[in-house]
CSV table of C-alpha atoms in Angstrom, one decimal:
chain,number,residue,atom,x,y,z
Y,31,MET,CA,-5.4,0.8,-15.0
Y,32,ASP,CA,-5.7,-2.8,-13.8
Y,33,GLU,CA,-3.1,-2.5,-11.0
Y,34,ILE,CA,-1.7,0.0,-8.6
Y,35,LYS,CA,1.2,0.7,-10.9
Y,36,ASP,CA,2.8,3.7,-9.3
Y,37,MET,CA,2.9,3.7,-5.6
Y,38,GLY,CA,5.9,6.0,-5.7
Y,39,ARG,CA,4.1,9.3,-6.3
Y,40,ARG,CA,3.7,11.6,-3.4
Y,41,PRO,CA,0.2,12.1,-2.0
Y,42,ARG,CA,-1.6,15.0,-3.4
Y,43,VAL,CA,-1.5,17.8,-0.8
Y,44,ASN,CA,-4.5,20.0,-1.8
Y,45,SER,CA,-2.8,21.2,-4.9
Y,46,ARG,CA,-6.2,21.4,-6.6
Y,47,ALA,CA,-8.3,22.2,-3.6
Y,48,LYS,CA,-9.3,25.7,-4.5
Y,49,SER,CA,-11.7,27.7,-2.3
Y,50,ARG,CA,-15.3,27.9,-3.5
Y,51,GLY,CA,-15.9,31.0,-1.4
Y,52,LYS,CA,-17.9,29.4,1.4
Y,53,ASN,CA,-17.4,30.6,4.9
Y,54,ILE,CA,-17.4,27.8,7.4
Y,55,ILE,CA,-16.8,27.6,11.2
Y,56,LEU,CA,-15.1,24.4,12.3
Y,57,ASN,CA,-17.1,22.6,15.0
Y,58,ALA,CA,-16.4,19.9,17.5
Y,59,ASN,CA,-17.2,17.1,15.0
Y,60,ASP,CA,-14.8,18.6,12.5
Y,61,ASP,CA,-12.1,18.7,15.2
Y,62,LEU,CA,-12.8,15.0,16.1
Y,63,ARG,CA,-12.5,13.9,12.5
Y,64,LEU,CA,-9.2,15.8,12.1
Y,65,LEU,CA,-8.0,14.3,15.4
Y,66,LYS,CA,-8.8,10.7,14.2
Y,67,LEU,CA,-6.9,11.3,10.9
Y,68,HIS,CA,-4.0,12.4,13.1
Y,69,THR,CA,-4.4,9.5,15.5
Y,70,TYR,CA,-4.7,6.7,12.9
Y,71,GLY,CA,-3.5,8.0,9.5
Y,72,HIS,CA,-5.3,8.1,6.2
Y,73,LEU,CA,-8.9,6.8,6.5
Y,74,PRO,CA,-12.0,6.3,4.2
Y,75,VAL,CA,-15.0,8.6,4.7
Y,76,PRO,CA,-17.2,5.9,6.3
Y,77,TYR,CA,-14.7,5.6,9.1
Y,78,LEU,CA,-14.7,9.3,9.7
Y,79,HIS,CA,-18.5,9.3,9.7
Y,80,ALA,CA,-18.6,6.5,12.2
Y,81,PHE,CA,-16.5,8.5,14.7
Y,82,THR,CA,-19.2,11.2,14.7
Y,83,ARG,CA,-22.3,9.2,13.9
Y,84,ASP,CA,-24.0,10.0,17.2
Y,85,SER,CA,-24.4,13.6,16.2
Y,86,ASN,CA,-23.9,13.4,12.4
Y,87,LYS,CA,-26.0,10.5,11.4
Y,88,SER,CA,-25.9,11.2,7.6
Y,89,LEU,CA,-23.0,9.8,5.7
Y,90,ARG,CA,-23.9,12.1,2.8
Y,91,TYR,CA,-23.6,15.1,5.1
Y,92,VAL,CA,-20.2,14.1,6.5
Y,93,ARG,CA,-18.9,13.4,2.9
Y,94,GLN,CA,-20.0,16.9,1.9
Y,95,ARG,CA,-18.6,18.5,5.0
Y,96,LEU,CA,-15.2,16.8,4.5
Y,97,ASN,CA,-15.1,18.1,1.0
Y,98,THR,CA,-15.9,21.6,2.2
Y,99,VAL,CA,-13.2,21.5,4.9
Y,100,ARG,CA,-10.7,20.4,2.2
Y,101,HIS,CA,-11.6,23.2,-0.2
Y,102,GLU,CA,-12.2,26.0,2.2
Y,103,GLU,CA,-9.7,25.3,5.0
Y,104,ALA,CA,-7.2,23.0,3.2
Y,105,LEU,CA,-6.7,21.0,6.4
Y,106,ILE,CA,-7.1,17.6,4.7
Y,107,PHE,CA,-6.2,16.1,1.4
Y,108,GLU,CA,-7.0,13.2,-0.9
Y,109,PRO,CA,-4.0,10.8,-1.2
Y,110,MET,CA,-3.1,10.4,-4.8
Y,111,GLN,CA,-2.5,6.6,-4.5
Y,112,GLN,CA,-6.2,5.9,-4.2
Y,113,LEU,CA,-6.6,7.0,-7.8
Y,114,ASP,CA,-4.3,4.2,-9.0
Y,115,THR,CA,-6.9,1.6,-9.8
Y,116,SER,CA,-9.5,1.0,-12.5
Y,117,ALA,CA,-12.2,0.8,-9.8
Y,118,PHE,CA,-11.5,4.3,-8.3
Y,119,ARG,CA,-14.8,5.9,-9.4
Y,120,GLY,CA,-16.7,3.3,-7.5
Y,121,ASN,CA,-14.6,3.6,-4.3
Y,122,THR,CA,-15.3,5.7,-1.3
Y,123,LEU,CA,-12.8,8.6,-0.8
Y,124,ILE,CA,-9.8,8.4,1.5
Y,125,TYR,CA,-8.6,11.5,3.3
Y,126,GLY,CA,-5.3,12.4,5.1
Y,127,LEU,CA,-4.3,15.2,7.4
Y,128,HIS,CA,-2.6,18.1,5.7
Y,129,PRO,CA,0.4,19.8,7.4
Y,130,LYS,CA,-2.0,22.7,7.9
Y,131,GLY,CA,-4.3,20.4,9.7
Y,132,GLU,CA,-1.4,19.4,12.0
Y,133,GLU,CA,-0.8,23.1,12.8
Y,134,TYR,CA,-4.5,23.5,13.5
Y,135,LEU,CA,-4.5,20.6,16.0
Y,136,LYS,CA,-1.4,22.0,17.7
Y,137,SER,CA,-3.3,25.3,18.2
Y,138,LYS,CA,-6.1,23.3,19.8
Y,139,GLY,CA,-3.6,21.3,22.0
Y,140,LEU,CA,-4.6,18.1,20.2
Y,141,TYR,CA,-1.4,17.3,18.4
Y,142,SER,CA,0.7,14.2,19.5
Y,143,LEU,CA,4.3,13.4,18.7
Y,144,PHE,CA,3.4,9.7,19.0
Y,145,ALA,CA,0.9,9.7,16.1
Y,146,PRO,CA,1.8,7.3,13.2
Y,147,VAL,CA,3.6,8.6,10.1
Y,148,VAL,CA,2.0,7.4,6.8
Y,149,GLY,CA,4.7,6.3,4.4
Y,150,GLU,CA,4.9,7.0,0.7
Y,151,ASN,CA,6.1,4.9,-2.2
Y,152,GLN,CA,5.3,1.2,-1.7
Y,153,LEU,CA,4.7,1.8,2.0
Y,154,TRP,CA,1.5,3.8,1.5
Y,155,ILE,CA,-1.0,0.9,1.1
Y,156,HIS,CA,0.8,-1.0,3.9
Y,157,ASP,CA,0.3,2.0,6.3
Y,158,PHE,CA,-3.2,2.6,5.1
Y,159,THR,CA,-4.1,-1.0,6.0
Y,160,ALA,CA,-2.6,-0.5,9.5
Y,161,SER,CA,-4.7,2.7,9.8
Y,162,CYS,CA,-7.9,0.9,8.9
Y,163,VAL,CA,-7.1,-2.0,11.3
Y,164,CYS,CA,-6.4,0.2,14.3
Y,165,ALA,CA,-9.4,2.5,13.6
Y,166,SER,CA,-11.6,-0.6,13.3
Y,167,LEU,CA,-10.4,-1.9,16.6
Y,168,GLU,CA,-11.8,1.2,18.2
Y,169,LEU,CA,-15.0,1.6,16.1
Y,170,ALA,CA,-16.1,-2.1,16.2
Y,171,ALA,CA,-15.2,-2.8,19.9
Y,172,PRO,CA,-18.1,-4.7,21.5
Y,173,GLU,CA,-19.8,-3.6,24.7
Y,174,GLY,CA,-17.5,-3.8,27.7
Y,175,TYR,CA,-14.3,-3.2,25.6
Y,176,THR,CA,-12.5,-0.1,24.4
Y,177,TYR,CA,-9.4,0.3,22.3
Y,178,GLN,CA,-6.9,3.0,23.1
Y,179,SER,CA,-4.8,4.3,20.2
Y,180,GLN,CA,-1.1,4.4,19.8
Y,181,PRO,CA,-0.7,8.2,20.7
Y,182,VAL,CA,-2.7,7.7,23.8
Y,183,VAL,CA,-0.8,4.6,25.0
Y,184,LEU,CA,2.7,5.9,24.2
Y,185,ASP,CA,2.0,9.2,25.8
Y,186,GLN,CA,0.6,7.5,28.9
Y,187,TYR,CA,3.7,5.5,29.4
Y,188,ASN,CA,6.2,8.0,27.9
Y,189,ALA,CA,7.4,5.3,25.5
Y,190,CYS,CA,8.3,5.2,21.8
Y,191,LEU,CA,7.5,2.6,19.1
Y,192,SER,CA,10.9,1.0,19.3
Y,193,PHE,CA,12.0,-1.5,21.9
Y,194,PRO,CA,15.5,-3.1,22.3
Y,195,VAL,CA,15.0,-6.8,22.6
Y,196,SER,CA,17.7,-9.2,23.6
Y,197,PHE,CA,17.6,-12.8,22.1
Y,198,THR,CA,19.7,-15.6,20.9
Y,199,GLU,CA,20.2,-15.9,17.1
Y,200,PRO,CA,19.7,-19.3,15.5
Y,201,GLY,CA,23.5,-19.6,15.3
Y,202,GLY,CA,23.8,-19.2,19.1
Y,203,LYS,CA,25.0,-15.6,19.3
Y,204,ASN,CA,23.3,-13.3,21.9
Y,205,ILE,CA,22.2,-10.1,20.3
Y,206,THR,CA,20.0,-7.0,20.9
Y,207,ILE,CA,17.9,-5.6,18.1
Y,208,ASP,CA,15.2,-3.0,18.2
Y,209,LEU,CA,11.7,-4.4,17.8
Y,210,LYS,CA,9.6,-1.9,15.7
Y,211,PRO,CA,5.9,-2.8,15.4
Y,212,ASP,CA,3.9,-1.3,12.6
Y,213,ARG,CA,1.5,0.1,15.1
Y,214,MET,CA,0.4,-0.5,18.7
Y,215,GLY,CA,-2.5,0.2,21.0
Y,216,GLN,CA,-4.3,-1.2,24.1
Y,217,ILE,CA,-7.5,-3.1,24.7
Y,218,ASN,CA,-9.2,-2.3,28.0
Y,219,THR,CA,-12.2,-4.1,29.5
Y,220,ASN,CA,-14.9,-2.9,31.9
Y,221,ILE,CA,-13.5,-5.3,34.6
Y,222,GLY,CA,-10.1,-3.6,34.6
Y,223,LYS,CA,-8.1,-5.9,32.4
Y,224,SER,CA,-5.7,-4.3,29.9
Y,225,ILE,CA,-3.9,-5.9,27.0
Y,226,LEU,CA,-1.2,-4.2,25.0
Y,227,VAL,CA,-1.6,-4.8,21.2
Y,228,PHE,CA,1.3,-4.8,18.8
Y,229,LEU,CA,0.4,-4.9,15.1
Y,230,GLU,CA,2.3,-6.3,12.1
Y,231,VAL,CA,0.8,-5.9,8.6
Y,232,GLU,CA,2.3,-8.5,6.2
Y,233,ARG,CA,1.4,-7.0,2.8
Y,234,SER,CA,3.6,-9.3,0.7
Y,235,LYS,CA,5.5,-12.6,1.0
Y,236,LYS,CA,8.3,-12.4,3.5
Y,237,GLN,CA,11.4,-14.5,3.8
Y,238,HIS,CA,10.8,-16.9,6.7
Y,239,GLN,CA,14.3,-18.0,7.6
Y,240,TYR,CA,16.4,-15.8,9.9
Y,241,ARG,CA,18.7,-13.4,8.1
Y,242,ARG,CA,20.7,-10.8,10.0
Y,243,GLY,CA,19.6,-7.3,9.1
Y,244,TYR,CA,16.2,-8.3,7.7
Y,245,LYS,CA,12.8,-8.4,9.4
Y,246,THR,CA,12.1,-12.1,8.5
Y,247,THR,CA,9.3,-14.2,9.9
Y,248,GLU,CA,11.7,-16.1,12.1
Y,249,ARG,CA,13.3,-12.9,13.6
Y,250,ASN,CA,9.8,-11.4,14.2
Y,251,GLY,CA,8.8,-14.6,16.0
Y,252,ILE,CA,11.9,-14.8,18.1
Y,253,GLN,CA,11.7,-11.1,19.1
Y,254,TYR,CA,8.0,-11.1,20.0
Y,255,TYR,CA,8.4,-14.3,21.9
Y,256,ASN,CA,11.2,-12.8,24.0
Y,257,PHE,CA,9.5,-9.4,24.3
Y,258,ILE,CA,6.2,-10.8,25.5
Y,259,ALA,CA,6.8,-14.3,27.0
Y,260,ARG,CA,9.7,-13.0,29.0
Y,261,ARG,CA,7.7,-9.9,29.9
Y,262,GLN,CA,10.4,-7.5,28.6
Y,263,TYR,CA,7.6,-5.1,27.6
Y,264,MET,CA,7.1,-4.3,31.3
Y,265,GLU,CA,10.3,-2.3,31.2
Y,266,TYR,CA,8.5,0.2,29.0
Y,267,PHE,CA,4.8,-0.1,30.1
Y,268,GLY,CA,5.0,-0.6,33.8
Y,269,LYS,CA,5.1,-3.7,36.0
Y,270,LYS,CA,1.4,-4.2,36.6
Y,271,SER,CA,0.9,-7.9,37.1
Y,272,ASP,CA,-2.5,-7.8,35.2
Y,273,MET,CA,-1.1,-6.1,32.1
Y,274,GLY,CA,-1.1,-8.6,29.2
Y,275,ALA,CA,0.3,-8.2,25.7
Y,276,MET,CA,-0.2,-9.8,22.3
Y,277,THR,CA,0.8,-9.4,18.7
Y,278,LEU,CA,-1.7,-9.3,15.8
Y,279,PHE,CA,-0.4,-10.5,12.4
Y,280,LEU,CA,-2.5,-9.4,9.5
Y,281,TYR,CA,-1.9,-11.0,6.1
Y,282,TRP,CA,-3.2,-10.1,2.6
Y,283,ASP,CA,-2.6,-13.7,1.4
Y,284,ALA,CA,-4.0,-16.7,3.2
Y,285,GLY,CA,-1.3,-19.1,1.9
Y,286,THR,CA,1.5,-16.8,3.1
Y,287,MET,CA,-0.2,-16.6,6.5
Y,288,MET,CA,-0.5,-20.4,6.8
Y,289,GLY,CA,3.1,-20.8,5.7
Y,290,ALA,CA,4.2,-18.3,8.4
Y,291,ILE,CA,2.3,-20.2,11.1
Y,292,ASP,CA,3.8,-23.6,10.1
Y,293,PHE,CA,7.3,-22.1,10.0
Y,294,LEU,CA,6.9,-20.5,13.5
Y,295,LYS,CA,5.9,-23.8,15.0
Y,296,LYS,CA,9.5,-24.8,14.5
Y,297,VAL,CA,10.7,-21.5,16.1
Y,298,VAL,CA,8.8,-21.0,19.3
Y,299,PRO,CA,9.4,-23.3,22.3
Y,300,ASN,CA,7.3,-26.5,22.1
Y,301,GLY,CA,5.7,-25.3,18.9
Y,302,THR,CA,3.0,-23.3,20.7
Y,303,CYS,CA,2.3,-19.7,21.4
Y,304,LYS,CA,-0.9,-18.2,22.8
Y,305,PHE,CA,-0.2,-14.5,22.3
Y,306,MET,CA,0.7,-14.4,18.6
Y,307,LEU,CA,-2.6,-14.1,16.7
Y,308,PHE,CA,-3.0,-14.4,12.9
Y,309,LYS,CA,-5.8,-13.3,10.5
Y,310,TYR,CA,-6.2,-13.1,6.7
Y,311,LEU,CA,-7.6,-9.8,5.4
Y,312,PRO,CA,-9.3,-10.4,2.1
Y,313,ASN,CA,-10.7,-6.8,2.0
Y,314,ILE,CA,-7.5,-5.1,0.7
Y,315,LYS,CA,-5.6,-6.2,-2.3
Y,316,ASN,CA,-2.8,-4.8,-4.5
Y,317,HIS,CA,-4.9,-5.2,-7.6
Y,318,ASN,CA,-8.1,-3.3,-8.1
Y,319,PHE,CA,-7.5,-1.6,-4.7
Y,320,LYS,CA,-10.7,-1.0,-2.8
Y,321,PRO,CA,-10.9,0.7,0.6
Y,322,PRO,CA,-12.3,-1.8,3.2
Y,323,PRO,CA,-15.5,-1.2,5.2
Y,324,ILE,CA,-15.0,-1.0,9.0
Y,325,LEU,CA,-13.3,-4.4,9.8
Y,326,LYS,CA,-15.8,-5.8,12.3
Y,327,ASN,CA,-14.4,-9.3,11.7
Y,328,LEU,CA,-11.4,-8.3,13.8
Y,329,TRP,CA,-13.6,-8.7,16.8
Y,330,ASP,CA,-16.4,-11.0,15.5
Y,331,GLU,CA,-14.3,-13.8,14.0
Y,332,PRO,CA,-11.6,-16.0,15.6
Y,333,TRP,CA,-7.9,-15.5,15.1
Y,334,LEU,CA,-5.5,-18.4,14.4
Y,335,ARG,CA,-2.8,-19.2,16.8
Y,336,ILE,CA,0.4,-21.4,16.9
Y,337,GLY,CA,-0.4,-24.8,18.4
Y,338,HIS,CA,-3.6,-23.6,20.1
Y,339,PRO,CA,-7.3,-23.4,19.0
Y,340,PRO,CA,-8.5,-20.2,17.3
Y,341,ILE,CA,-9.7,-17.5,19.6
Y,342,ARG,CA,-11.7,-14.3,19.5
Y,343,LEU,CA,-10.2,-11.1,21.0
Y,344,THR,CA,-13.1,-11.1,23.6
Y,345,GLU,CA,-11.9,-14.5,24.8
Y,346,LEU,CA,-8.4,-13.5,25.8
């Protein structure tokens, strides 16, 4: 197959993962990899290896261990969608957390109600992209920086991933609509600075102009501007004066990204905005899908902004 033709099939939930008769005892590294699948969603094997590389240096060992955990304990599964490409045999495997894995984490006191839910149908590859981005922010964080995941942040502030935002529609009507980021987290520095991170993954072309009932580029821009510039986020995350916030917009298509930036120049006041950051992700595509390596460029390379010079996350 040359394209991902059927994103509507449900992920395979260990239907073929039959025991090979091995007796295994789950260890701390197994628990950590299961926790990261719960924390971020479906992830490629190299990501799971990176989370435990200090004690499990061999990628080959981690790959074999995950396969054993899948067959003998049925705590993880291989999402079916990763098969829907002609390049599958050359791709690294992706794993997701099985419902039995969730029960196991509950028994260990590691389960969180704030963990992301990975969608099915056309949403799977969108959510997989978000999983890779958020996991990469933790794994590739430079010295002096750490990334806290969505479950940790929402649990810390007793918040949920839906925020009523009041704003004025282009027609002049005042309205309140829930802002629902794809994911969120928090960047912390060793000098005590914290920045809330809201993530939007733009997988396909989106209508720019405002249309009530639709998550258009204009509505996104207006909502995030009001939520962050007017510090509405403090209602949910505390009133610390040094708490900042930003939105990261990730695009699969560079032309779509530039079109969105040009459009938003006409939407935000004075055509400038420092806290909306934009980046093109060439690593993941609809056609000949290939799981990306850890996205170090999220930290290493500058992000575009509206009416301001590009900036790295470490320069915020």
